[in-house]
Coordinates of N, CA and C in Angstrom, one line a residue:
M1 N -17.6 0.6 17.8 CA -16.6 -0.5 17.6 C -15.6 -0.4 18.7
Y2 N -15.1 -1.6 19.0 CA -14.0 -1.7 20.0 C -12.9 -2.5 19.5
R3 N -11.7 -2.2 20.0 CA -10.5 -3.0 19.6 C -10.0 -3.6 20.9
V4 N -9.4 -4.7 20.8 CA -8.9 -5.4 22.0 C -7.4 -5.1 22.2
L5 N -7.0 -4.7 23.4 CA -5.6 -4.5 23.7 C -5.2 -5.6 24.7
F6 N -4.2 -6.4 24.3 CA -3.8 -7.5 25.2 C -2.9 -6.9 26.3
V7 N -3.2 -7.2 27.5 CA -2.5 -6.6 28.7 C -1.6 -7.5 29.4
D8 N -2.0 -8.7 29.8 CA -1.2 -9.5 30.7 C -1.2 -10.9 30.2
T9 N 0.0 -11.5 29.9 CA 0.0 -12.8 29.4 C -0.3 -13.9 30.4
A10 N 0.0 -13.6 31.7 CA -0.2 -14.6 32.7 C -1.7 -14.8 33.0
S11 N -2.4 -13.7 33.1 CA -3.9 -13.8 33.4 C -4.8 -13.8 32.2
M12 N -4.2 -13.5 31.0 CA -4.9 -13.4 29.8 C -6.1 -12.4 29.9
S13 N -5.8 -11.2 30.5 CA -6.8 -10.2 30.6 C -6.7 -9.3 29.4
F14 N -7.9 -8.7 29.1 CA -8.0 -7.8 28.0 C -8.7 -6.5 28.4
I15 N -8.3 -5.4 27.8 CA -8.9 -4.1 28.0 C -9.5 -3.7 26.6
L16 N -10.7 -3.3 26.6 CA -11.4 -2.8 25.4 C -11.3 -1.3 25.3
T17 N -10.8 -0.8 24.2 CA -10.8 0.7 24.1 C -11.7 1.0 22.9
P18 N -12.5 2.1 23.0 CA -13.4 2.5 21.9 C -12.7 2.9 20.7
L19 N -13.3 2.5 19.6 CA -12.8 2.9 18.2 C -13.8 3.9 17.7
P20 N -13.4 4.8 16.9 CA -12.1 5.2 16.4 C -11.2 5.8 17.5
P21 N -9.9 5.8 17.3 CA -9.0 6.4 18.3 C -9.3 7.9 18.5
P22 N -9.0 8.4 19.6 CA -9.3 9.8 19.8 C -8.4 10.8 19.1
V23 N -7.7 10.4 18.1 CA -6.9 11.2 17.2 C -7.7 11.7 16.0
D24 N -7.5 12.9 15.6 CA -8.2 13.4 14.4 C -7.5 12.8 13.2
L25 N -8.2 11.9 12.5 CA -7.6 11.2 11.3 C -7.8 12.0 10.1
E26 N -8.7 13.0 10.1 CA -8.9 13.8 8.9 C -8.3 15.2 9.0
S27 N -7.1 15.3 9.6 CA -6.4 16.6 9.7 C -5.9 17.0 8.3
R28 N -5.5 18.2 8.2 CA -5.1 18.8 6.9 C -3.9 18.0 6.4
T29 N -3.0 17.6 7.3 CA -1.8 16.9 6.9 C -2.1 15.5 6.4
V30 N -3.0 14.8 7.0 CA -3.4 13.5 6.6 C -4.1 13.6 5.2
L31 N -5.0 14.5 5.1 CA -5.7 14.7 3.8 C -4.8 15.1 2.7
R32 N -3.8 15.9 2.9 CA -2.8 16.2 1.9 C -2.0 15.0 1.5
K33 N -1.6 14.2 2.5 CA -0.8 13.0 2.2 C -1.7 12.0 1.4
A34 N -3.0 11.9 1.8 CA -3.9 11.0 1.0 C -4.1 11.4 -0.4
A35 N -4.2 12.7 -0.6 CA -4.3 13.2 -2.0 C -3.0 12.9 -2.8
A36 N -1.9 13.1 -2.2 CA -0.6 12.8 -2.9 C -0.5 11.3 -3.2
A37 N -0.9 10.5 -2.2 CA -0.8 9.0 -2.4 C -1.8 8.7 -3.6
H38 N -2.9 9.3 -3.6 CA -3.9 9.0 -4.7 C -3.3 9.4 -6.1
R39 N -2.6 10.5 -6.1 CA -2.0 10.9 -7.4 C -0.9 9.9 -7.8
Y40 N -0.1 9.4 -6.9 CA 1.0 8.5 -7.2 C 0.4 7.1 -7.6
L41 N -0.7 6.7 -6.9 CA -1.3 5.4 -7.3 C -1.9 5.5 -8.7
A42 N -2.5 6.7 -9.1 CA -3.0 6.9 -10.4 C -1.9 6.8 -11.5
E43 N -0.8 7.5 -11.1 CA 0.4 7.4 -12.0 C 0.9 6.0 -12.2
L44 N 1.0 5.3 -11.1 CA 1.4 3.9 -11.2 C 0.5 3.0 -12.0
K45 N -0.8 3.3 -11.9 CA -1.8 2.5 -12.6 C -1.7 2.8 -14.1
G46 N -1.4 4.1 -14.5 CA -1.2 4.5 -15.9 C 0.0 3.8 -16.5
V47 N 1.1 3.8 -15.7 CA 2.3 3.2 -16.2 C 2.2 1.7 -16.3
A48 N 1.5 1.1 -15.3 CA 1.3 -0.4 -15.4 C 0.4 -0.8 -16.6
A49 N -0.5 0.1 -17.0 CA -1.4 -0.2 -18.1 C -0.6 -0.2 -19.4
T50 N 0.6 0.4 -19.5 CA 1.4 0.3 -20.7 C 2.2 -1.0 -20.8
I51 N 2.3 -1.8 -19.7 CA 3.0 -3.0 -19.8 C 2.0 -4.1 -20.5
P52 N 2.5 -4.8 -21.5 CA 1.7 -5.7 -22.2 C 1.0 -6.8 -21.2
N53 N 1.8 -7.3 -20.3 CA 1.3 -8.3 -19.3 C 1.5 -7.7 -17.9
E54 N 0.4 -7.1 -17.4 CA 0.5 -6.5 -16.1 C 0.9 -7.5 -14.9
S55 N 0.5 -8.7 -15.1 CA 0.8 -9.7 -14.0 C 2.3 -9.9 -13.8
I56 N 3.1 -9.5 -14.8 CA 4.6 -9.6 -14.6 C 5.0 -8.7 -13.5
L57 N 4.4 -7.5 -13.4 CA 4.7 -6.5 -12.4 C 4.3 -7.0 -11.0
I58 N 3.1 -7.6 -11.0 CA 2.6 -8.2 -9.7 C 3.4 -9.4 -9.2
N59 N 3.8 -10.2 -10.1 CA 4.5 -11.4 -9.8 C 5.9 -11.1 -9.2
T60 N 6.5 -10.0 -9.6 CA 7.8 -9.6 -9.1 C 7.7 -9.2 -7.6
L61 N 6.5 -8.8 -7.2 CA 6.3 -8.4 -5.8 C 6.5 -9.6 -4.9
A62 N 5.9 -10.7 -5.3 CA 6.0 -11.9 -4.5 C 7.4 -12.4 -4.4
L63 N 8.1 -12.3 -5.5 CA 9.5 -12.7 -5.6 C 10.4 -11.8 -4.7
Q64 N 10.1 -10.5 -4.7 CA 10.9 -9.6 -3.8 C 10.6 -9.9 -2.4
E65 N 9.4 -10.2 -2.0 CA 9.0 -10.6 -0.7 C 9.8 -11.9 -0.2
A66 N 9.8 -12.8 -1.2 CA 10.5 -14.1 -0.9 C 12.0 -13.8 -0.6
K67 N 12.6 -12.9 -1.4 CA 14.0 -12.6 -1.3 C 14.2 -12.0 0.1
G68 N 13.3 -11.1 0.5 CA 13.5 -10.4 1.8 C 13.3 -11.3 2.9
S69 N 12.3 -12.2 2.9 CA 12.1 -13.1 4.0 C 13.3 -14.2 4.0
S70 N 13.8 -14.5 2.9 CA 15.0 -15.4 2.9 C 16.2 -14.7 3.6
A71 N 16.3 -13.4 3.3 CA 17.5 -12.7 3.9 C 17.3 -12.7 5.5
V72 N 16.1 -12.6 5.9 CA 15.8 -12.6 7.4 C 16.3 -14.0 7.9
E73 N 16.1 -15.0 7.2 CA 16.5 -16.4 7.6 C 18.0 -16.6 7.3
N74 N 18.7 -15.6 6.9 CA 20.1 -15.7 6.6 C 20.4 -16.5 5.4
I75 N 19.5 -16.5 4.4 CA 19.7 -17.2 3.2 C 19.8 -16.1 2.1
I76 N 20.9 -16.0 1.6 CA 21.2 -14.9 0.6 C 21.0 -15.4 -0.8
T77 N 20.2 -14.7 -1.6 CA 20.0 -15.1 -3.0 C 19.9 -13.8 -3.8
T78 N 20.0 -14.0 -5.1 CA 19.9 -12.8 -6.0 C 18.5 -12.8 -6.7
H79 N 18.2 -11.7 -7.3 CA 17.0 -11.6 -8.1 C 17.1 -12.5 -9.3
D80 N 18.3 -12.6 -9.9 CA 18.4 -13.5 -11.0 C 18.1 -15.0 -10.7
D81 N 18.6 -15.4 -9.5 CA 18.3 -16.8 -9.1 C 16.8 -17.0 -8.9
L82 N 16.1 -16.0 -8.3 CA 14.7 -16.1 -8.1 C 13.9 -16.2 -9.4
F83 N 14.2 -15.3 -10.3 CA 13.5 -15.3 -11.6 C 13.8 -16.6 -12.4
R84 N 15.1 -17.1 -12.3 CA 15.4 -18.3 -13.0 C 14.7 -19.5 -12.4
A85 N 14.6 -19.6 -11.1 CA 13.8 -20.6 -10.4 C 12.4 -20.6 -10.8
E86 N 11.8 -19.4 -10.8 CA 10.4 -19.2 -11.2 C 10.1 -19.7 -12.6
L87 N 11.1 -19.4 -13.5 CA 10.9 -19.8 -14.9 C 11.1 -21.3 -15.1
L88 N 12.0 -21.9 -14.4 CA 12.3 -23.3 -14.6 C 11.5 -24.3 -13.8
T89 N 10.6 -23.7 -12.9 CA 9.8 -24.6 -12.1 C 8.9 -25.5 -12.9
D90 N 8.3 -24.9 -13.9 CA 7.4 -25.6 -14.8 C 8.1 -26.7 -15.6
T91 N 9.3 -26.3 -16.0 CA 10.1 -27.3 -16.8 C 10.5 -28.5 -15.9
F92 N 11.0 -28.2 -14.7 CA 11.4 -29.2 -13.7 C 10.2 -30.1 -13.4
I93 N 9.0 -29.5 -13.1 CA 7.9 -30.4 -12.8 C 7.5 -31.2 -14.0
A94 N 7.5 -30.7 -15.2 CA 7.2 -31.5 -16.4 C 8.2 -32.6 -16.5
R95 N 9.5 -32.4 -16.3 CA 10.4 -33.5 -16.4 C 10.2 -34.6 -15.4
Q96 N 9.9 -34.2 -14.1 CA 9.6 -35.1 -13.1 C 8.3 -35.9 -13.4
R97 N 7.3 -35.3 -13.9 CA 6.1 -35.9 -14.3 C 6.3 -37.0 -15.4
K98 N 7.1 -36.6 -16.4 CA 7.4 -37.5 -17.5 C 8.2 -38.7 -17.0
K99 N 9.2 -38.4 -16.1 CA 10.0 -39.5 -15.5 C 9.1 -40.4 -14.8
Y100 N 8.2 -39.9 -14.0 CA 7.2 -40.8 -13.2 C 6.4 -41.6 -14.2
N101 N 5.8 -40.9 -15.2 CA 4.9 -41.6 -16.1 C 5.7 -42.7 -17.0
D102 N 6.9 -42.4 -17.2 CA 7.7 -43.4 -18.0 C 8.2 -44.6 -17.2
T103 N 8.1 -44.5 -15.9 CA 8.6 -45.6 -15.0 C 7.6 -46.7 -15.2
P104 N 8.1 -48.0 -15.5 CA 7.2 -49.1 -15.6 C 6.6 -49.5 -14.3
M105 N 5.4 -49.9 -14.3 CA 4.7 -50.4 -13.1 C 5.2 -51.8 -12.8
R106 N 5.4 -52.1 -11.5 CA 5.8 -53.5 -11.2 C 4.8 -54.2 -10.5

């Protein structure tokens, strides 16, 4: 396998380097860290299984990412605002749909 390294923007030239990298990826340190990560993921999976609706946990990740990317754009918001907007979106859309459907055709 090869990966492409972009070299020069003017001439659009590329250099291919062989994969895998010449670094030992299965060193003792890496394997210990992988084992620890596996333990923590198993613990998280066990804790997540106790939540009645696991999608609640997953949905918060998207909201946290949205908050972070908004902060990058200098838009400051709170978690409360995000959760409130997420909850009220369906209500707002339903109201707009009803308003549209109740409008007489001309």
